[in-house]
């Protein structure tokens, strides 16, 4: 087989030369980004490193093609190759997740959720409305009827996980459109354990009677029982939508099976492709046959022309995720999260829910006397890239926060294992134990400024460099 590393090297060197001939500063920034990613401990739970095959697939002339519509039914001419790409991506997604139907056009996770929301509204509200009015589509409605339907569509209820319990802003958070287009309520976690309390979710669902029950999370470090969530949805007549953006890699890699696999239980599943799934930046929707026709109308409902070059890269990423090696990777992501959590617990750090059983750990940094913002900044000084995150009932609000969210997908892709993640926990505790909160100009306690003891950043960078050198990112890819 050709040496893929040297092929990749020459592909990127030549591509960068072409880019530099037009705008050298972009070529330089692209090189700098690789250098930065190579030399830092990337622990952002929503990030990963896509393969060169996935990355290269995005840089082609498919970017130039308009293809509004669906496979074989486009509003533009000359879409035969896009049809090939979209069919393949959807087929791989269906096979990978055992789904009845896959829609691979959403540009991002937020778009996938918008497609899902409007599909549910179209299927549950608009469809029956038109049927009762004996109309084929909305264009046949009188202005008066159209206003009534619009009011009905805007009068529906959604129940999702609250942001500080680990939900996502698209799950009914007021500043997001999901919190504006629906009457929304949120379920949280048990204040004593930090764990999802299914009885409390059921009680809230019975009282609120949502049209949409959303399950899934961005910062909840535990698995969810989707069979139970479906029972709750069925009891109140809700559509169960699961947003698996964060953990779709663990579903694809069969770490989450049975009741923890959302696909057999949810009516609609949404996801990103770029987090634990390790694909290009994008989104997709899986659905049952019942919801497929409305999901299929993502364009023109809320999407315009699909990103054909990204759909091609999704097909490549799904094909990678169907390989046996991806299962081993996904299992390692979960094992490494366990090692990271154990590493913190044995050093007396506080974790939300007391641990993890997925790919992420939520460290409560208030026991170090810090806000999430101070901890995030001090860690970044030491070359450890994390993001601050609210913890349940956070007293520091969503901007400063009291937590740091850490995930294992990216460093697992580099080959980090148990010992390295234990060392990562040690380095993080070392940084945070040597960080002092600062004061405001007026002399009061600051939530943003901090001081990191001298020498700590260099020491941590040195220890990280040893691990990073042992597990190089894109080995063999040498930029000129
Ligand atoms: N859903 C969840 C659960 C997420 O965590 C995210 C991203 O953080 C999204 C949706 C949105 O994804 P994107 O940034 O691709 O729009």
XYZ file of C-alpha atoms and ligand atoms in Angstrom:
496
model
C 0.000 0.000 0.000
C 1.228 3.521 -0.720
C 2.702 5.274 2.288
C -0.349 7.270 3.408
C 1.699 9.467 5.726
C 3.960 10.739 2.987
C 1.001 11.109 0.599
C -0.762 13.204 3.247
C 2.375 15.252 3.822
C 2.812 16.094 0.173
C -0.938 16.767 -0.254
C -0.937 19.337 2.537
C 2.383 20.922 1.609
C 1.238 21.431 -1.945
C -2.194 22.665 -0.855
C -0.600 25.179 1.521
C 1.658 26.437 -1.245
C -1.385 27.049 -3.445
C -3.184 28.854 -0.600
C -0.069 30.928 0.205
C 0.112 32.104 -3.396
C -3.178 33.959 -2.800
C -3.238 34.798 0.915
C -0.051 33.753 2.748
C -1.471 34.776 6.122
C -4.156 32.090 5.865
C -1.542 29.473 4.977
C 0.522 30.623 7.970
C -2.494 30.506 10.323
C -3.341 27.007 9.072
C 0.184 25.827 9.863
C 0.107 27.564 13.237
C -3.178 25.837 14.106
C -1.636 22.420 13.492
C 1.380 23.345 15.614
C -0.906 24.533 18.445
C -3.100 21.437 18.279
C -0.027 19.239 18.307
C 1.529 20.893 21.326
C -1.418 21.219 23.698
C -3.436 18.795 25.780
C -6.811 19.019 24.065
C -9.430 18.082 26.626
C -12.444 19.884 25.193
C -15.135 17.219 25.350
C -16.763 18.290 22.092
C -13.589 18.226 19.984
C -11.591 15.528 18.263
C -9.068 15.053 15.440
C -10.642 13.918 12.170
C -8.559 11.658 9.942
C -6.624 13.093 6.979
C -9.079 11.251 4.692
C -12.015 13.098 6.275
C -10.204 16.450 6.200
C -9.029 16.095 2.618
C -12.511 15.143 1.439
C -13.777 18.566 2.508
C -11.385 20.504 0.288
C -12.930 19.767 -3.109
C -15.138 21.151 -5.844
C -18.214 19.621 -4.231
C -18.095 22.884 -2.289
C -19.087 24.677 -5.500
C -22.278 22.725 -6.181
C -25.805 23.745 -5.263
C -28.085 20.790 -4.525
C -31.228 21.943 -2.735
C -33.754 19.144 -2.446
C -33.216 15.463 -1.830
C -31.520 12.615 -3.683
C -33.061 12.333 -7.162
C -35.357 15.291 -6.471
C -33.266 18.455 -6.690
C -34.128 22.040 -7.451
C -30.838 22.335 -9.379
C -29.516 20.545 -12.455
C -26.361 18.446 -12.589
C -26.584 16.890 -9.119
C -25.788 13.291 -10.098
C -22.504 13.203 -8.161
C -23.989 14.916 -5.132
C -26.722 12.254 -5.251
C -24.003 9.582 -5.063
C -22.390 11.326 -2.113
C -25.605 11.954 -0.173
C -26.934 8.425 -0.777
C -23.681 6.904 0.431
C -23.510 9.079 3.528
C -27.126 8.249 4.416
C -26.615 4.536 3.760
C -23.510 4.418 5.971
C -25.375 6.326 8.712
C -28.353 3.948 8.572
C -26.103 0.887 8.711
C -23.839 2.299 11.406
C -26.684 3.184 13.764
C -29.288 0.615 12.695
C -31.656 3.453 11.831
C -34.693 3.273 9.556
C -33.892 6.613 7.953
C -30.961 9.079 7.902
C -30.847 12.709 6.779
C -27.293 13.955 6.355
C -27.810 17.526 5.145
C -27.749 19.556 8.399
C -24.705 21.828 8.503
C -24.263 21.525 12.264
C -25.782 20.148 15.451
C -27.941 23.200 15.926
C -29.297 22.792 12.371
C -29.998 19.114 12.997
C -32.048 20.102 16.042
C -33.939 22.738 14.057
C -34.748 20.133 11.411
C -35.985 17.793 14.145
C -38.147 20.420 15.855
C -39.805 21.485 12.629
C -40.250 17.885 11.514
C -42.073 17.123 14.727
C -44.247 20.213 14.317
C -44.913 19.345 10.681
C -45.780 15.721 11.488
C -47.778 16.253 14.661
C -49.440 19.622 14.085
C -49.314 20.881 10.498
C -50.098 17.515 8.838
C -53.240 16.759 10.894
C -54.331 20.395 10.499
C -54.110 20.261 6.731
C -55.876 16.917 6.698
C -58.748 18.274 8.789
C -58.974 21.257 6.439
C -58.808 18.875 3.447
C -55.848 20.773 1.988
C -52.802 19.303 0.262
C -50.357 21.939 1.518
C -50.123 25.280 3.292
C -50.336 27.234 0.025
C -53.960 26.145 -0.259
C -54.955 27.701 3.078
C -56.808 30.988 3.268
C -54.943 33.810 4.993
C -57.224 33.408 7.980
C -56.589 29.660 8.279
C -52.883 30.207 7.775
C -52.816 32.589 10.760
C -54.656 30.013 12.882
C -52.171 27.303 11.910
C -49.217 29.594 12.626
C -50.614 30.290 16.100
C -51.099 26.557 16.674
C -47.526 25.808 15.585
C -46.242 28.468 17.962
C -48.279 27.213 20.885
C -46.557 23.880 21.517
C -44.567 22.660 24.533
C -41.060 21.266 24.868
C -39.435 19.680 27.918
C -35.636 19.377 27.945
C -32.718 19.098 30.339
C -31.660 22.358 31.941
C -28.384 23.943 30.951
C -26.822 23.731 34.399
C -27.751 20.052 34.678
C -25.859 19.417 31.434
C -28.424 20.078 28.694
C -27.705 22.095 25.550
C -28.903 25.588 24.752
C -31.018 24.172 21.897
C -33.029 22.095 24.387
C -35.368 24.954 25.285
C -32.930 27.506 26.728
C -34.668 30.889 26.538
C -31.992 32.834 24.601
C -32.035 30.111 21.917
C -34.792 29.857 19.312
C -35.902 26.549 20.882
C -36.890 28.482 24.004
C -38.755 31.041 21.926
C -40.612 28.849 19.428
C -41.889 26.506 22.178
C -43.389 27.034 25.592
C -40.572 25.359 27.434
C -39.841 23.790 30.777
C -36.703 22.088 31.966
C -35.939 19.032 34.024
C -32.818 18.963 36.175
C -30.894 16.386 38.125
C -31.195 15.160 41.706
C -29.623 17.880 43.889
C -28.062 15.270 46.203
C -26.474 13.011 43.567
C -26.348 15.095 40.387
C -27.966 12.143 38.606
C -31.032 12.162 36.383
C -34.128 11.380 38.407
C -36.488 9.626 35.986
C -39.432 9.808 38.412
C -38.996 13.571 38.584
C -38.800 13.798 34.776
C -41.986 11.701 34.517
C -43.794 13.849 37.089
C -42.844 17.019 35.225
C -43.891 15.484 31.891
C -47.277 14.468 33.326
C -47.886 17.958 34.587
C -46.530 19.884 31.548
C -47.647 17.474 28.794
C -45.000 18.434 26.229
C -45.296 17.754 22.525
C -41.518 17.189 22.491
C -39.473 15.483 25.175
C -35.766 16.104 24.553
C -33.114 13.805 26.002
C -29.370 14.163 25.518
C -26.746 16.478 26.893
C -23.519 18.432 26.508
C -22.140 18.173 30.013
C -23.804 15.308 31.888
C -21.117 12.755 32.716
C -23.437 9.748 32.845
C -25.371 7.420 30.578
C -29.095 7.857 30.029
C -31.737 5.137 29.934
C -33.562 5.953 26.713
C -36.079 3.114 27.121
C -37.290 4.839 30.280
C -37.362 8.214 28.517
C -39.493 6.642 25.773
C -41.912 5.229 28.352
C -42.269 8.724 29.791
C -42.818 10.206 26.320
C -45.405 7.558 25.429
C -47.321 8.051 28.661
C -47.842 11.763 27.941
C -48.127 11.513 24.160
C -44.816 13.293 23.490
C -42.387 12.734 20.654
C -39.037 11.577 22.066
C -36.150 13.414 20.465
C -32.638 12.431 21.531
C -29.740 14.758 20.820
C -26.709 12.445 20.835
C -24.322 15.123 19.520
C -21.827 14.407 22.261
C -21.965 10.658 22.530
C -22.759 9.473 18.991
C -19.245 7.995 18.803
C -20.050 5.806 21.792
C -23.302 4.713 20.155
C -21.532 4.015 16.838
C -18.779 2.120 18.677
C -21.367 -0.006 20.564
C -20.297 1.207 23.977
C -23.875 2.336 24.522
C -26.188 -0.539 23.666
C -29.664 -1.739 24.725
C -31.481 0.876 26.776
C -28.485 3.249 26.432
C -28.659 3.267 22.634
C -31.144 6.011 21.689
C -31.818 4.815 18.144
C -34.260 1.958 18.891
C -36.133 4.058 21.453
C -36.411 7.598 20.091
C -38.724 8.824 17.324
C -36.001 11.198 16.158
C -32.276 11.272 16.957
C -30.032 14.217 16.127
C -26.269 14.461 16.235
C -23.155 16.287 15.245
C -20.486 14.440 13.281
C -17.405 16.160 14.703
C -17.324 15.244 18.394
C -16.845 11.673 19.645
C -17.826 10.453 16.146
C -14.590 12.010 14.783
C -15.984 13.216 11.465
C -16.179 16.589 9.727
C -17.954 19.562 11.314
C -21.631 18.863 10.631
C -24.896 17.319 11.741
C -27.400 14.615 10.831
C -30.810 13.303 11.839
C -31.985 9.702 12.232
C -35.685 8.937 12.285
C -38.284 6.219 12.248
C -40.207 5.644 9.001
C -43.096 7.559 10.543
C -41.088 10.778 10.888
C -38.920 10.292 7.763
C -41.140 12.241 5.324
C -41.140 15.355 7.503
C -37.402 15.112 8.279
C -36.789 14.823 4.548
C -38.209 18.335 4.206
C -35.342 19.820 6.262
C -34.640 21.731 3.054
C -36.597 23.983 2.460
C -38.063 23.970 5.988
C -34.967 25.309 7.740
C -32.025 24.527 5.441
C -30.863 25.842 2.085
C -28.294 24.183 -0.134
C -26.509 21.258 1.535
C -22.727 21.372 1.985
C -21.967 18.610 -0.499
C -18.246 18.560 0.304
C -19.090 18.027 3.970
C -21.661 15.330 3.151
C -18.859 13.563 1.266
C -16.631 13.821 4.331
C -19.495 12.522 6.500
C -19.673 9.451 4.240
C -15.941 8.873 4.755
C -16.234 9.344 8.527
C -19.242 7.004 8.788
C -17.308 4.422 6.752
C -14.417 4.758 9.210
C -16.775 4.386 12.153
C -18.105 1.129 10.674
C -14.643 -0.399 10.934
C -13.859 -2.718 13.844
C -11.060 -0.386 14.985
C -13.627 2.315 15.767
C -15.269 0.074 18.361
C -11.926 -0.316 20.115
C -11.469 3.462 19.948
C -14.918 4.160 21.435
C -14.352 1.712 24.282
C -10.997 3.345 24.986
C -12.679 6.788 25.095
C -14.964 5.523 27.884
C -12.162 3.650 29.708
C -9.953 6.723 29.578
C -12.716 8.919 31.016
C -12.855 6.469 33.908
C -9.076 6.731 34.379
C -9.289 10.520 34.303
C -12.112 10.528 36.872
C -10.271 8.071 39.123
C -7.156 10.246 38.817
C -9.117 13.235 40.137
C -10.927 11.340 42.868
C -7.757 9.858 44.311
C -6.381 13.413 44.506
C -9.495 14.555 46.406
C -10.977 16.663 43.598
C -14.766 17.005 43.397
C -16.592 15.619 40.358
C -20.223 16.309 39.524
C -22.110 12.997 40.065
C -18.965 11.600 41.697
C -17.530 10.181 38.466
C -18.336 9.308 34.879
C -19.529 6.482 32.713
C -19.332 8.211 29.357
C -16.639 10.289 27.642
C -16.603 13.341 29.903
C -15.818 14.495 33.405
C -17.198 17.614 35.063
C -14.754 18.946 37.625
C -16.179 21.282 40.275
C -13.351 23.789 40.785
C -14.993 25.664 43.668
C -13.118 23.408 46.088
C -9.912 25.014 44.730
C -11.428 28.440 45.514
C -11.689 29.231 41.795
C -14.364 29.995 39.240
C -14.482 27.980 36.032
C -13.211 31.019 34.160
C -10.118 31.330 36.380
C -9.440 27.599 36.179
C -9.867 27.539 32.382
C -7.430 30.463 31.960
C -4.782 29.097 34.343
C -4.931 25.700 32.633
C -4.595 27.327 29.224
C -1.432 29.109 30.441
C -0.078 25.635 31.153
C -1.047 24.310 27.696
C -4.127 22.412 28.903
C -7.144 23.292 26.747
C -10.482 22.817 28.524
C -13.713 24.752 28.738
C -15.499 26.219 31.708
C -18.954 24.855 32.335
C -21.803 25.370 34.765
C -22.365 22.805 37.474
C -25.873 22.059 38.829
C -27.261 25.064 40.790
C -24.160 27.043 39.842
C -23.781 30.198 41.925
C -21.346 31.768 39.444
C -23.742 31.860 36.472
C -23.143 30.669 32.913
C -20.314 33.120 32.147
C -17.929 32.533 35.062
C -19.250 29.099 36.132
C -17.889 26.786 38.827
C -16.841 23.884 36.650
C -14.425 22.659 34.032
C -15.618 20.138 31.452
C -13.057 17.616 30.258
C -13.430 14.969 27.582
C -11.293 12.090 26.378
C -12.178 11.689 22.648
C -9.340 13.839 21.233
C -6.418 12.566 23.294
C -7.678 9.001 22.877
C -7.399 9.526 19.109
C -3.745 10.412 19.724
C -3.280 7.134 21.612
C -3.362 8.290 25.233
C -4.207 5.496 27.684
C -4.781 4.910 31.379
C -1.387 6.125 32.656
C -1.430 9.282 30.568
C -4.934 10.202 31.736
C -3.901 9.636 35.332
C -0.993 12.039 34.689
C -3.371 14.525 33.051
C -5.478 14.521 36.253
C -2.305 15.040 38.301
C -1.170 17.972 36.121
C -4.604 19.630 36.271
C -4.785 19.295 40.054
C -1.235 20.706 40.237
C -2.195 23.777 38.196
C -5.425 24.422 40.101
C -3.768 23.946 43.514
C -1.216 26.566 42.513
C -3.695 29.137 41.219
C -4.914 31.978 43.430
C -8.042 33.979 42.652
C -7.307 37.641 41.952
C -8.994 40.830 43.107
C -10.943 43.496 41.270
C -9.632 47.077 40.899
C -11.823 47.996 43.856
C -10.104 45.323 45.943
C -12.981 42.809 46.042
C -12.781 39.150 44.967
C -12.552 38.779 41.177
C -14.254 35.975 39.265
C -11.924 36.386 36.293
C -8.399 37.367 37.342
C -6.028 34.879 38.917
C -2.359 34.242 39.450
C -0.585 31.028 38.677
C 2.505 30.305 40.804
C 5.779 30.809 38.989
C 7.269 27.827 37.214
C 4.045 25.782 37.242
C 3.103 26.453 33.608
C 6.566 25.479 32.345
C 6.673 22.360 34.475
C 3.251 21.219 33.222
C 4.098 22.031 29.603
C 7.286 19.980 29.928
C 5.444 16.977 31.359
C 2.728 17.282 28.687
C 5.292 17.538 25.883
C 6.732 14.164 26.854
C 3.314 12.508 26.537
C 2.385 14.413 23.396
C 5.680 13.498 21.714
C 5.042 9.860 22.515
C 1.624 10.116 20.804
C 2.091 12.467 17.858
C -0.884 14.019 16.096
C -0.940 12.999 12.407
C 2.338 11.085 12.633
C 4.416 11.492 9.500
C 2.695 14.701 8.467
C 5.597 17.130 8.146
C 4.825 20.643 7.003
C 7.539 22.550 5.168
N -26.379 19.537 20.676
C -25.495 19.277 21.656
C -25.890 18.295 22.729
C -24.249 19.905 21.669
O -23.393 19.650 22.653
C -23.937 20.814 20.624
C -22.634 21.516 20.559
O -21.970 21.809 21.451
C -24.890 21.057 19.640
C -26.094 20.405 19.688
C -24.654 22.064 18.555
O -23.717 21.646 17.646
P -23.078 22.683 16.602
O -22.073 23.468 17.353
O -22.496 21.804 15.538
O -24.201 23.524 16.082
